[in-house]
Amino acid sequence: MIEESLNVTEAANSMAEKAAMNIAIIGGGHIGTAMACYFKHHNPQARVTMAVRDEGRFAKEILCHDVEQGLDYYATPDLITSDWTAALSGAQIVYITLPHFLIRDTFAKIADMVEPGALVGVIPGSGGCEFFFEEFFGRRARLFGFQRVPFTAKLAVYGHEVNLKSWKPYSVVGTLFSQDLDDAIAAVEACGLATSRAANFMAVSMTPSNPVLHTSRTFELFGATKPGEPLAGRRKFYVGWTDGASRTMLGMDAELHQMIDQIGDELDLSSIKPLGEHYEAPTVEAMTRKINSIPTFQTVFAPMVPAPGNEDASPEGAWVADTSSRMFTEDFPWGLAVIKGYCELFGVKTPVMDGVLSWYADYMGFEYFGPDGTWSGKDLDKTGTPQVHGVRTREDVIRLYGR
């Protein structure tokens, strides 16, 4: 069962244990940069490294603004490098903060670099990453994941300055093998993050955070448009959220929880809370008010780029959907499609998900549904859906996540 209280282990509180930590972070984006700064600030004696694409864009000292705590500090990671072998050398725990469509290639790249027995985490742990892990690592390393990111982060200046806010009270952590959970909890807490335990990795991979939240609003914003069709004015992503988006989000969440009900007691998925409970907004109208009122959501823009003729990027000018955004490239194929795949496997009807995924596939030129309307389109191999990764029966699911 899920432990509701925070798991602060004796090992995580040991200064000797903390000082010995060797932490590697793959990715120099918003979350990766913020995590590196926070970990080094929390535990100056730890070795904190960053594996990035372009080390020349990073300052030696990175300025972090912990907005909610009113705390500004400089952090100096021990190594920021495009030499991933050097970054991963000796690391006890590795955090991967890259888009999910890059996870398989990342696993392939680092499999021989990671120390035997190291903990390798995907943040957040959705997207079907568990299907690829054993292909490259076997039991040489140990997979863990977070249900959600531990905080939100936004780069002010790439490689130089980052804002950190919206701390979660704890991060729900799960592992692919239950025997690895104690070590993962201790290591994450030694990095300075409070935790709660997920009983299995499915409780991580099925959490309806971005895969349901982002897809609902993206569908609302662009569902009635054609690819490349200009819209008047740049839009905010959350500000202006409507009952229509709330209805879609809660509908897809309800379909997910019907699937969870089908699993029953065979796997403990009790840490996957309904979104109405997570946001303390049980109705469509309450959810709309809630999303519009969250302070950290106020400044987030929709995935849009200036349309031809608006080269000056005037906010009042014409804008088009940015289909290279992670809200397009990640949250549908490596998020919602994964949830849909499990619902299909357990015989749960998903009319709301089907509508959103059908729109997305048509918009992007993909085929997710076959001519007969079944979940069998030729482009499913570009998603994290379980059916194309060897998980096709109820027994496969219990075997994969019940270890």
mmCIF file of C-alpha atoms in Angstrom:
data_model
loop_
_atom_site.group_PDB
_atom_site.id
_atom_site.type_symbol
_atom_site.label_atom_id
_atom_site.label_comp_id
_atom_site.label_asym_id
_atom_site.label_seq_id
_atom_site.Cartn_x
_atom_site.Cartn_y
_atom_site.Cartn_z
ATOM 1 C CA MET A 1 0.000 0.000 0.000
ATOM 2 C CA ILE A 2 1.008 3.639 -0.432
ATOM 3 C CA GLU A 3 2.678 5.254 2.551
ATOM 4 C CA GLU A 4 1.007 8.610 3.042
ATOM 5 C CA SER A 5 3.657 9.989 5.351
ATOM 6 C CA LEU A 6 6.995 11.154 4.021
ATOM 7 C CA ASN A 7 9.700 8.547 3.950
ATOM 8 C CA VAL A 8 12.752 10.166 5.551
ATOM 9 C CA THR A 9 15.181 7.333 6.019
ATOM 10 C CA GLU A 10 18.094 7.159 8.384
ATOM 11 C CA ALA A 11 20.415 6.769 5.414
ATOM 12 C CA ALA A 12 19.070 9.907 3.744
ATOM 13 C CA ASN A 13 19.604 11.921 6.913
ATOM 14 C CA SER A 14 23.180 10.757 7.333
ATOM 15 C CA MET A 15 25.641 13.515 6.466
ATOM 16 C CA ALA A 16 28.191 10.895 5.475
ATOM 17 C CA GLU A 17 25.704 9.367 3.064
ATOM 18 C CA LYS A 18 24.846 12.769 1.614
ATOM 19 C CA ALA A 19 28.461 13.778 1.193
ATOM 20 C CA ALA A 20 29.165 10.566 -0.700
ATOM 21 C CA MET A 21 26.404 11.150 -3.265
ATOM 22 C CA ASN A 22 27.433 11.187 -6.901
ATOM 23 C CA ILE A 23 24.510 12.572 -8.907
ATOM 24 C CA ALA A 24 24.271 12.854 -12.698
ATOM 25 C CA ILE A 25 21.554 14.738 -14.587
ATOM 26 C CA ILE A 26 20.972 14.215 -18.285
ATOM 27 C CA GLY A 27 19.436 17.256 -19.931
ATOM 28 C CA GLY A 28 20.049 20.975 -19.595
ATOM 29 C CA GLY A 29 16.495 22.216 -19.963
ATOM 30 C CA HIS A 30 14.168 23.743 -17.395
ATOM 31 C CA ILE A 31 13.886 20.806 -14.993
ATOM 32 C CA GLY A 32 17.394 19.445 -15.497
ATOM 33 C CA THR A 33 19.030 22.793 -14.773
ATOM 34 C CA ALA A 34 16.832 23.459 -11.735
ATOM 35 C CA MET A 35 17.493 20.001 -10.298
ATOM 36 C CA ALA A 36 21.254 20.379 -10.710
ATOM 37 C CA CYS A 37 21.192 23.748 -8.943
ATOM 38 C CA TYR A 38 18.974 22.570 -6.117
ATOM 39 C CA PHE A 39 20.900 19.333 -5.502
ATOM 40 C CA LYS A 40 24.230 21.163 -5.330
ATOM 41 C CA HIS A 41 22.787 23.870 -3.083
ATOM 42 C CA HIS A 42 21.151 21.318 -0.767
ATOM 43 C CA ASN A 43 24.269 19.169 -0.516
ATOM 44 C CA PRO A 44 27.442 21.093 -1.464
ATOM 45 C CA GLN A 45 29.610 18.060 -0.695
ATOM 46 C CA ALA A 46 27.883 15.889 -3.303
ATOM 47 C CA ARG A 47 29.262 15.545 -6.805
ATOM 48 C CA VAL A 48 26.644 16.878 -9.227
ATOM 49 C CA THR A 49 27.237 16.600 -12.971
ATOM 50 C CA MET A 50 25.188 17.548 -16.032
ATOM 51 C CA ALA A 51 25.279 15.785 -19.404
ATOM 52 C CA VAL A 52 24.167 18.348 -21.995
ATOM 53 C CA ARG A 53 24.376 18.892 -25.747
ATOM 54 C CA ASP A 54 26.250 22.185 -25.787
ATOM 55 C CA GLU A 55 28.391 22.818 -22.737
ATOM 56 C CA GLY A 56 29.605 26.119 -24.213
ATOM 57 C CA ARG A 57 26.235 27.728 -23.507
ATOM 58 C CA PHE A 58 26.498 27.112 -19.753
ATOM 59 C CA ALA A 59 27.995 29.391 -17.139
ATOM 60 C CA LYS A 60 30.203 27.871 -14.472
ATOM 61 C CA GLU A 61 27.872 29.298 -11.809
ATOM 62 C CA ILE A 62 24.124 29.110 -12.449
ATOM 63 C CA LEU A 63 21.756 31.504 -10.713
ATOM 64 C CA CYS A 64 18.655 29.866 -9.244
ATOM 65 C CA HIS A 65 15.617 31.791 -8.001
ATOM 66 C CA ASP A 66 13.553 29.692 -5.583
ATOM 67 C CA VAL A 67 10.537 31.926 -6.028
ATOM 68 C CA GLU A 68 8.240 30.655 -3.280
ATOM 69 C CA GLN A 69 10.968 30.649 -0.651
ATOM 70 C CA GLY A 70 12.250 34.049 -1.747
ATOM 71 C CA LEU A 71 15.720 32.523 -2.011
ATOM 72 C CA ASP A 72 18.316 33.326 -4.671
ATOM 73 C CA TYR A 73 21.575 31.427 -4.879
ATOM 74 C CA TYR A 74 24.369 30.499 -7.247
ATOM 75 C CA ALA A 75 25.134 26.822 -7.743
ATOM 76 C CA THR A 76 28.255 25.408 -9.340
ATOM 77 C CA PRO A 77 27.790 21.854 -10.649
ATOM 78 C CA ASP A 78 31.015 19.893 -10.540
ATOM 79 C CA LEU A 79 30.900 19.182 -14.257
ATOM 80 C CA ILE A 80 28.754 20.389 -17.151
ATOM 81 C CA THR A 81 29.793 18.551 -20.275
ATOM 82 C CA SER A 82 28.790 17.088 -23.625
ATOM 83 C CA ASP A 83 31.078 14.156 -22.780
ATOM 84 C CA TRP A 84 28.380 11.948 -21.294
ATOM 85 C CA THR A 85 30.856 9.260 -20.280
ATOM 86 C CA ALA A 86 32.606 11.773 -18.027
ATOM 87 C CA ALA A 87 29.304 13.062 -16.643
ATOM 88 C CA LEU A 88 28.081 9.566 -15.736
ATOM 89 C CA SER A 89 31.349 8.261 -14.347
ATOM 90 C CA GLY A 90 30.784 6.999 -10.805
ATOM 91 C CA ALA A 91 27.190 8.253 -10.617
ATOM 92 C CA GLN A 92 25.060 6.387 -8.096
ATOM 93 C CA ILE A 93 21.865 7.993 -9.309
ATOM 94 C CA VAL A 94 21.066 9.317 -12.792
ATOM 95 C CA TYR A 95 18.111 11.601 -13.531
ATOM 96 C CA ILE A 96 16.943 11.781 -17.157
ATOM 97 C CA THR A 97 14.978 14.964 -17.867
ATOM 98 C CA LEU A 98 14.700 14.657 -21.670
ATOM 99 C CA PRO A 99 11.536 14.370 -23.801
ATOM 100 C CA HIS A 100 10.102 10.876 -23.779
ATOM 101 C CA PHE A 101 10.559 10.359 -27.508
ATOM 102 C CA LEU A 102 14.313 10.504 -26.823
ATOM 103 C CA ILE A 103 14.324 7.984 -23.977
ATOM 104 C CA ARG A 104 14.995 4.849 -26.008
ATOM 105 C CA ASP A 105 17.937 6.437 -27.821
ATOM 106 C CA THR A 106 19.211 7.817 -24.506
ATOM 107 C CA PHE A 107 19.075 4.390 -22.866
ATOM 108 C CA ALA A 108 20.978 2.945 -25.825
ATOM 109 C CA LYS A 109 23.617 5.659 -25.568
ATOM 110 C CA ILE A 110 24.263 5.461 -21.837
ATOM 111 C CA ALA A 111 23.847 1.726 -21.161
ATOM 112 C CA ASP A 112 27.592 1.082 -21.204
ATOM 113 C CA MET A 113 28.399 4.326 -19.363
ATOM 114 C CA VAL A 114 26.237 3.782 -16.294
ATOM 115 C CA GLU A 115 27.847 2.222 -13.221
ATOM 116 C CA PRO A 116 26.671 -1.314 -12.388
ATOM 117 C CA GLY A 117 23.824 -1.109 -9.883
ATOM 118 C CA ALA A 118 23.181 2.587 -10.493
ATOM 119 C CA LEU A 119 19.663 3.956 -10.174
ATOM 120 C CA VAL A 120 18.407 5.444 -13.447
ATOM 121 C CA GLY A 121 15.325 7.643 -13.209
ATOM 122 C CA VAL A 122 13.046 9.178 -15.821
ATOM 123 C CA ILE A 123 11.415 12.430 -14.670
ATOM 124 C CA PRO A 124 8.461 12.105 -14.919
ATOM 125 C CA GLY A 125 8.270 8.356 -15.442
ATOM 126 C CA SER A 126 5.445 8.134 -17.974
ATOM 127 C CA GLY A 127 5.891 7.485 -21.686
ATOM 128 C CA GLY A 128 6.565 3.759 -21.801
ATOM 129 C CA CYS A 129 10.205 4.038 -20.734
ATOM 130 C CA GLU A 130 9.930 0.713 -18.910
ATOM 131 C CA PHE A 131 9.563 -1.086 -22.244
ATOM 132 C CA PHE A 132 13.025 0.003 -23.335
ATOM 133 C CA PHE A 133 14.939 -0.218 -20.095
ATOM 134 C CA GLU A 134 15.529 -3.948 -19.922
ATOM 135 C CA GLU A 135 16.382 -4.031 -23.625
ATOM 136 C CA PHE A 136 19.552 -2.059 -22.921
ATOM 137 C CA PHE A 137 20.262 -2.527 -19.216
ATOM 138 C CA GLY A 138 18.824 -5.864 -18.160
ATOM 139 C CA ARG A 139 19.498 -5.916 -14.412
ATOM 140 C CA ARG A 140 22.802 -4.083 -14.733
ATOM 141 C CA ALA A 141 21.070 -0.896 -13.541
ATOM 142 C CA ARG A 142 17.787 -0.140 -11.763
ATOM 143 C CA LEU A 143 14.906 1.910 -13.154
ATOM 144 C CA PHE A 144 12.876 4.373 -11.082
ATOM 145 C CA GLY A 145 10.500 7.193 -11.943
ATOM 146 C CA PHE A 146 8.473 10.052 -10.469
ATOM 147 C CA GLN A 147 4.739 10.423 -10.971
ATOM 148 C CA ARG A 148 5.234 14.161 -11.473
ATOM 149 C CA VAL A 149 8.134 16.603 -11.512
ATOM 150 C CA PRO A 150 9.063 17.708 -7.962
ATOM 151 C CA PHE A 151 8.572 21.374 -8.866
ATOM 152 C CA THR A 152 8.037 23.550 -11.906
ATOM 153 C CA ALA A 153 10.980 25.334 -13.451
ATOM 154 C CA LYS A 154 11.531 27.889 -16.176
ATOM 155 C CA LEU A 155 14.823 28.989 -17.671
ATOM 156 C CA ALA A 156 15.289 32.735 -17.530
ATOM 157 C CA VAL A 157 18.536 32.548 -19.517
ATOM 158 C CA TYR A 158 19.537 29.193 -20.962
ATOM 159 C CA GLY A 159 22.567 27.804 -19.169
ATOM 160 C CA HIS A 160 22.795 30.791 -16.820
ATOM 161 C CA GLU A 161 19.622 31.399 -14.817
ATOM 162 C CA VAL A 162 16.557 29.393 -13.814
ATOM 163 C CA ASN A 163 13.378 29.979 -11.806
ATOM 164 C CA LEU A 164 12.068 27.240 -9.509
ATOM 165 C CA LYS A 165 8.624 27.215 -7.887
ATOM 166 C CA SER A 166 5.483 25.205 -7.132
ATOM 167 C CA TRP A 167 7.168 22.653 -4.896
ATOM 168 C CA LYS A 168 5.266 19.403 -4.486
ATOM 169 C CA PRO A 169 5.063 18.378 -0.800
ATOM 170 C CA TYR A 170 6.625 15.085 -1.888
ATOM 171 C CA SER A 171 7.457 13.127 -5.015
ATOM 172 C CA VAL A 172 5.780 9.760 -5.525
ATOM 173 C CA VAL A 173 8.547 7.363 -6.563
ATOM 174 C CA GLY A 174 8.217 3.891 -8.047
ATOM 175 C CA THR A 175 10.654 1.282 -9.363
ATOM 176 C CA LEU A 176 10.396 -1.382 -12.043
ATOM 177 C CA PHE A 177 11.397 -4.030 -9.479
ATOM 178 C CA SER A 178 9.950 -3.734 -5.982
ATOM 179 C CA GLN A 179 13.230 -4.852 -4.403
ATOM 180 C CA ASP A 180 14.850 -1.619 -5.641
ATOM 181 C CA LEU A 181 12.354 0.745 -4.015
ATOM 182 C CA ASP A 182 14.090 1.197 -0.650
ATOM 183 C CA ASP A 183 17.370 2.139 -2.328
ATOM 184 C CA ALA A 184 15.634 4.524 -4.720
ATOM 185 C CA ILE A 185 13.780 6.255 -1.887
ATOM 186 C CA ALA A 186 16.978 6.644 0.139
ATOM 187 C CA ALA A 187 18.935 8.012 -2.823
ATOM 188 C CA VAL A 188 16.244 10.500 -3.887
ATOM 189 C CA GLU A 189 15.908 11.793 -0.334
ATOM 190 C CA ALA A 190 19.680 12.099 -0.024
ATOM 191 C CA CYS A 191 19.402 14.463 -2.991
ATOM 192 C CA GLY A 192 17.033 16.606 -0.917
ATOM 193 C CA LEU A 193 13.589 15.573 -2.149
ATOM 194 C CA ALA A 194 10.849 14.249 0.134
ATOM 195 C CA THR A 195 9.129 11.138 -1.181
ATOM 196 C CA SER A 196 6.143 8.843 -0.993
ATOM 197 C CA ARG A 197 6.153 5.290 -2.311
ATOM 198 C CA ALA A 198 4.361 3.936 -5.351
ATOM 199 C CA ALA A 199 3.731 0.211 -5.076
ATOM 200 C CA ASN A 200 4.888 -0.463 -8.659
ATOM 201 C CA PHE A 201 6.025 1.272 -11.809
ATOM 202 C CA MET A 202 2.587 1.196 -13.415
ATOM 203 C CA ALA A 203 1.472 3.623 -10.696
ATOM 204 C CA VAL A 204 4.115 5.962 -12.103
ATOM 205 C CA SER A 205 3.578 5.432 -15.820
ATOM 206 C CA MET A 206 -0.237 5.770 -15.699
ATOM 207 C CA THR A 207 -0.400 9.016 -13.714
ATOM 208 C CA PRO A 208 -2.672 11.352 -15.732
ATOM 209 C CA SER A 209 -0.653 14.511 -15.340
ATOM 210 C CA ASN A 210 0.563 16.084 -18.608
ATOM 211 C CA PRO A 211 -0.827 13.258 -20.789
ATOM 212 C CA VAL A 212 -4.374 14.252 -19.830
ATOM 213 C CA LEU A 213 -3.973 17.859 -18.674
ATOM 214 C CA HIS A 214 -2.014 19.138 -21.673
ATOM 215 C CA THR A 215 -3.846 17.132 -24.311
ATOM 216 C CA SER A 216 -7.231 18.422 -23.151
ATOM 217 C CA ARG A 217 -6.265 22.058 -23.574
ATOM 218 C CA THR A 218 -4.292 21.508 -26.784
ATOM 219 C CA PHE A 219 -7.365 19.845 -28.258
ATOM 220 C CA GLU A 220 -9.508 22.763 -27.142
ATOM 221 C CA LEU A 221 -7.174 25.368 -28.626
ATOM 222 C CA PHE A 222 -6.550 23.721 -31.991
ATOM 223 C CA GLY A 223 -9.245 21.067 -32.387
ATOM 224 C CA ALA A 224 -11.353 23.172 -34.736
ATOM 225 C CA THR A 225 -8.413 24.323 -36.873
ATOM 226 C CA LYS A 226 -6.423 22.899 -39.746
ATOM 227 C CA PRO A 227 -2.631 22.440 -39.567
ATOM 228 C CA GLY A 228 -0.927 25.766 -40.170
ATOM 229 C CA GLU A 229 -4.170 27.715 -39.859
ATOM 230 C CA PRO A 230 -3.422 31.140 -38.336
ATOM 231 C CA LEU A 231 -5.222 32.280 -35.213
ATOM 232 C CA ALA A 232 -5.641 35.883 -34.163
ATOM 233 C CA GLY A 233 -3.444 36.688 -31.165
ATOM 234 C CA ARG A 234 -1.070 34.694 -29.026
ATOM 235 C CA ARG A 235 -2.957 32.581 -26.454
ATOM 236 C CA LYS A 236 -2.180 31.641 -22.882
ATOM 237 C CA PHE A 237 -2.291 27.906 -22.234
ATOM 238 C CA TYR A 238 -4.109 27.839 -18.911
ATOM 239 C CA VAL A 239 -5.597 31.330 -18.665
ATOM 240 C CA GLY A 240 -8.862 31.103 -20.560
ATOM 241 C CA TRP A 241 -9.262 27.401 -19.827
ATOM 242 C CA THR A 242 -12.941 26.586 -20.390
ATOM 243 C CA ASP A 243 -15.528 24.094 -19.213
ATOM 244 C CA GLY A 244 -14.987 22.277 -22.505
ATOM 245 C CA ALA A 245 -11.366 21.525 -21.635
ATOM 246 C CA SER A 246 -12.361 20.523 -18.104
ATOM 247 C CA ARG A 247 -15.017 18.188 -19.443
ATOM 248 C CA THR A 248 -12.519 16.532 -21.769
ATOM 249 C CA MET A 249 -9.910 16.216 -19.032
ATOM 250 C CA LEU A 250 -12.261 14.738 -16.460
ATOM 251 C CA GLY A 251 -13.767 12.431 -19.079
ATOM 252 C CA MET A 252 -10.389 10.972 -20.044
ATOM 253 C CA ASP A 253 -9.413 10.696 -16.376
ATOM 254 C CA ALA A 254 -12.628 8.778 -15.685
ATOM 255 C CA GLU A 255 -11.811 6.357 -18.515
ATOM 256 C CA LEU A 256 -8.355 5.775 -17.024
ATOM 257 C CA HIS A 257 -9.868 5.011 -13.633
ATOM 258 C CA GLN A 258 -12.300 2.541 -15.188
ATOM 259 C CA MET A 259 -9.201 0.691 -16.389
ATOM 260 C CA ILE A 260 -7.685 0.876 -12.911
ATOM 261 C CA ASP A 261 -10.900 -0.611 -11.520
ATOM 262 C CA GLN A 262 -10.572 -3.501 -13.986
ATOM 263 C CA ILE A 263 -7.127 -4.326 -12.573
ATOM 264 C CA GLY A 264 -8.572 -4.456 -9.078
ATOM 265 C CA ASP A 265 -6.367 -5.967 -6.401
ATOM 266 C CA GLU A 266 -3.881 -7.545 -8.788
ATOM 267 C CA LEU A 267 -1.769 -4.377 -8.758
ATOM 268 C CA ASP A 268 -1.863 -1.582 -6.186
ATOM 269 C CA LEU A 269 -2.551 1.606 -8.156
ATOM 270 C CA SER A 270 -4.009 3.553 -5.245
ATOM 271 C CA SER A 271 -1.418 6.317 -5.602
ATOM 272 C CA ILE A 272 -2.983 7.349 -8.936
ATOM 273 C CA LYS A 273 -5.429 9.910 -7.647
ATOM 274 C CA PRO A 274 -8.345 11.148 -9.782
ATOM 275 C CA LEU A 275 -7.589 14.601 -11.145
ATOM 276 C CA GLY A 276 -10.657 16.016 -9.421
ATOM 277 C CA GLU A 277 -9.145 14.882 -6.132
ATOM 278 C CA HIS A 278 -5.617 15.988 -7.047
ATOM 279 C CA TYR A 279 -6.796 19.518 -7.883
ATOM 280 C CA GLU A 280 -9.526 19.531 -5.219
ATOM 281 C CA ALA A 281 -12.042 20.338 -7.955
ATOM 282 C CA PRO A 282 -14.591 17.536 -8.379
ATOM 283 C CA THR A 283 -16.893 19.177 -10.957
ATOM 284 C CA VAL A 284 -16.363 20.611 -14.426
ATOM 285 C CA GLU A 285 -17.052 24.145 -13.240
ATOM 286 C CA ALA A 286 -14.834 23.810 -10.179
ATOM 287 C CA MET A 287 -11.996 22.453 -12.326
ATOM 288 C CA THR A 288 -12.280 25.386 -14.722
ATOM 289 C CA ARG A 289 -12.057 27.853 -11.849
ATOM 290 C CA LYS A 290 -9.138 25.945 -10.336
ATOM 291 C CA ILE A 291 -7.031 25.784 -13.504
ATOM 292 C CA ASN A 292 -7.583 29.479 -14.183
ATOM 293 C CA SER A 293 -6.570 30.396 -10.636
ATOM 294 C CA ILE A 294 -3.276 28.492 -10.139
ATOM 295 C CA PRO A 295 -0.582 31.185 -9.855
ATOM 296 C CA THR A 296 2.183 29.245 -11.581
ATOM 297 C CA PHE A 297 -0.066 28.614 -14.591
ATOM 298 C CA GLN A 298 -0.655 32.289 -15.284
ATOM 299 C CA THR A 299 2.424 32.954 -17.410
ATOM 300 C CA VAL A 300 2.450 29.781 -19.529
ATOM 301 C CA PHE A 301 1.799 30.379 -23.222
ATOM 302 C CA ALA A 302 0.156 27.971 -25.628
ATOM 303 C CA PRO A 303 2.423 26.094 -28.061
ATOM 304 C CA MET A 304 2.345 28.663 -30.860
ATOM 305 C CA VAL A 305 4.769 30.424 -33.193
ATOM 306 C CA PRO A 306 4.263 33.591 -35.252
ATOM 307 C CA ALA A 307 2.473 32.995 -38.543
ATOM 308 C CA PRO A 308 3.922 34.210 -41.852
ATOM 309 C CA GLY A 309 3.461 37.948 -41.943
ATOM 310 C CA ASN A 310 3.965 38.295 -38.188
ATOM 311 C CA GLU A 311 7.755 38.177 -38.222
ATOM 312 C CA ASP A 312 7.876 40.718 -35.403
ATOM 313 C CA ALA A 313 5.942 38.267 -33.198
ATOM 314 C CA SER A 314 3.293 40.819 -32.307
ATOM 315 C CA PRO A 315 1.059 39.337 -29.560
ATOM 316 C CA GLU A 316 -1.957 40.710 -31.411
ATOM 317 C CA GLY A 317 -0.846 39.322 -34.770
ATOM 318 C CA ALA A 318 -1.425 35.941 -36.351
ATOM 319 C CA TRP A 319 -0.028 32.787 -34.694
ATOM 320 C CA VAL A 320 -0.068 29.096 -35.594
ATOM 321 C CA ALA A 321 0.286 25.887 -33.600
ATOM 322 C CA ASP A 322 3.865 24.887 -32.838
ATOM 323 C CA THR A 323 3.751 21.174 -33.576
ATOM 324 C CA SER A 324 7.410 20.804 -32.541
ATOM 325 C CA SER A 325 6.422 21.618 -28.942
ATOM 326 C CA ARG A 326 6.542 18.811 -26.400
ATOM 327 C CA MET A 327 2.805 19.330 -25.931
ATOM 328 C CA PHE A 328 2.472 17.830 -29.420
ATOM 329 C CA THR A 329 5.497 15.540 -29.714
ATOM 330 C CA GLU A 330 5.338 14.020 -26.227
ATOM 331 C CA ASP A 331 1.982 14.302 -24.465
ATOM 332 C CA PHE A 332 -0.054 12.576 -27.184
ATOM 333 C CA PRO A 333 2.161 9.737 -28.546
ATOM 334 C CA TRP A 334 4.130 9.108 -25.356
ATOM 335 C CA GLY A 335 1.406 9.995 -22.866
ATOM 336 C CA LEU A 336 -2.241 9.701 -23.812
ATOM 337 C CA ALA A 337 -1.596 6.916 -26.342
ATOM 338 C CA VAL A 338 0.019 4.837 -23.587
ATOM 339 C CA ILE A 339 -3.040 5.213 -21.342
ATOM 340 C CA LYS A 340 -5.354 4.443 -24.273
ATOM 341 C CA GLY A 341 -3.351 1.300 -25.025
ATOM 342 C CA TYR A 342 -3.852 -0.070 -21.519
ATOM 343 C CA CYS A 343 -7.547 0.768 -21.577
ATOM 344 C CA GLU A 344 -7.817 -1.133 -24.852
ATOM 345 C CA LEU A 345 -5.971 -4.078 -23.349
ATOM 346 C CA PHE A 346 -8.416 -4.257 -20.417
ATOM 347 C CA GLY A 347 -11.502 -3.836 -22.601
ATOM 348 C CA VAL A 348 -12.417 -0.350 -21.350
ATOM 349 C CA LYS A 349 -14.289 1.853 -23.833
ATOM 350 C CA THR A 350 -12.652 5.264 -24.259
ATOM 351 C CA PRO A 351 -14.816 7.534 -26.415
ATOM 352 C CA VAL A 352 -13.284 10.728 -25.031
ATOM 353 C CA MET A 353 -9.688 9.581 -25.491
ATOM 354 C CA ASP A 354 -10.545 8.233 -28.926
ATOM 355 C CA GLY A 355 -11.906 11.596 -30.027
ATOM 356 C CA VAL A 356 -8.814 13.473 -28.846
ATOM 357 C CA LEU A 357 -6.335 10.945 -30.272
ATOM 358 C CA SER A 358 -8.210 10.734 -33.597
ATOM 359 C CA TRP A 359 -7.994 14.504 -33.933
ATOM 360 C CA TYR A 360 -4.290 14.510 -33.082
ATOM 361 C CA ALA A 361 -3.465 11.714 -35.515
ATOM 362 C CA ASP A 362 -5.340 13.443 -38.338
ATOM 363 C CA TYR A 363 -3.763 16.809 -37.500
ATOM 364 C CA MET A 364 -0.240 15.361 -37.523
ATOM 365 C CA GLY A 365 -0.744 13.006 -40.464
ATOM 366 C CA PHE A 366 -0.537 9.796 -38.415
ATOM 367 C CA GLU A 367 -2.681 6.685 -38.392
ATOM 368 C CA TYR A 368 -3.479 5.397 -34.913
ATOM 369 C CA PHE A 369 -6.795 3.716 -35.680
ATOM 370 C CA GLY A 370 -7.221 1.130 -38.418
ATOM 371 C CA PRO A 371 -9.855 1.313 -41.178
ATOM 372 C CA ASP A 372 -12.244 -0.588 -38.917
ATOM 373 C CA GLY A 373 -11.759 1.922 -36.100
ATOM 374 C CA THR A 374 -9.652 -0.399 -33.948
ATOM 375 C CA TRP A 375 -6.454 0.572 -32.119
ATOM 376 C CA SER A 376 -4.264 -0.908 -34.852
ATOM 377 C CA GLY A 377 -3.014 1.934 -37.048
ATOM 378 C CA LYS A 378 0.335 1.727 -38.823
ATOM 379 C CA ASP A 379 1.867 4.595 -36.819
ATOM 380 C CA LEU A 380 1.364 3.084 -33.368
ATOM 381 C CA ASP A 381 4.990 1.968 -33.535
ATOM 382 C CA LYS A 382 5.895 5.645 -33.061
ATOM 383 C CA THR A 383 4.158 5.712 -29.666
ATOM 384 C CA GLY A 384 4.607 4.205 -26.227
ATOM 385 C CA THR A 385 1.425 2.154 -26.432
ATOM 386 C CA PRO A 386 1.987 -1.258 -24.801
ATOM 387 C CA GLN A 387 0.660 -3.295 -27.724
ATOM 388 C CA VAL A 388 3.723 -2.600 -29.877
ATOM 389 C CA HIS A 389 6.132 -3.270 -27.034
ATOM 390 C CA GLY A 390 5.189 -6.848 -26.259
ATOM 391 C CA VAL A 391 2.486 -6.189 -23.653
ATOM 392 C CA ARG A 392 -0.776 -7.535 -25.076
ATOM 393 C CA THR A 393 -2.642 -9.375 -22.316
ATOM 394 C CA ARG A 394 -3.740 -8.883 -18.739
ATOM 395 C CA GLU A 395 -1.184 -11.459 -17.694
ATOM 396 C CA ASP A 396 1.571 -9.503 -19.448
ATOM 397 C CA VAL A 397 0.653 -6.416 -17.413
ATOM 398 C CA ILE A 398 0.660 -8.220 -14.079
ATOM 399 C CA ARG A 399 3.933 -9.938 -14.932
ATOM 400 C CA LEU A 400 5.630 -6.667 -15.979
ATOM 401 C CA TYR A 401 4.560 -4.544 -13.014
ATOM 402 C CA GLY A 402 4.146 -7.120 -10.286
ATOM 403 C CA ARG A 403 7.836 -7.904 -9.882
#
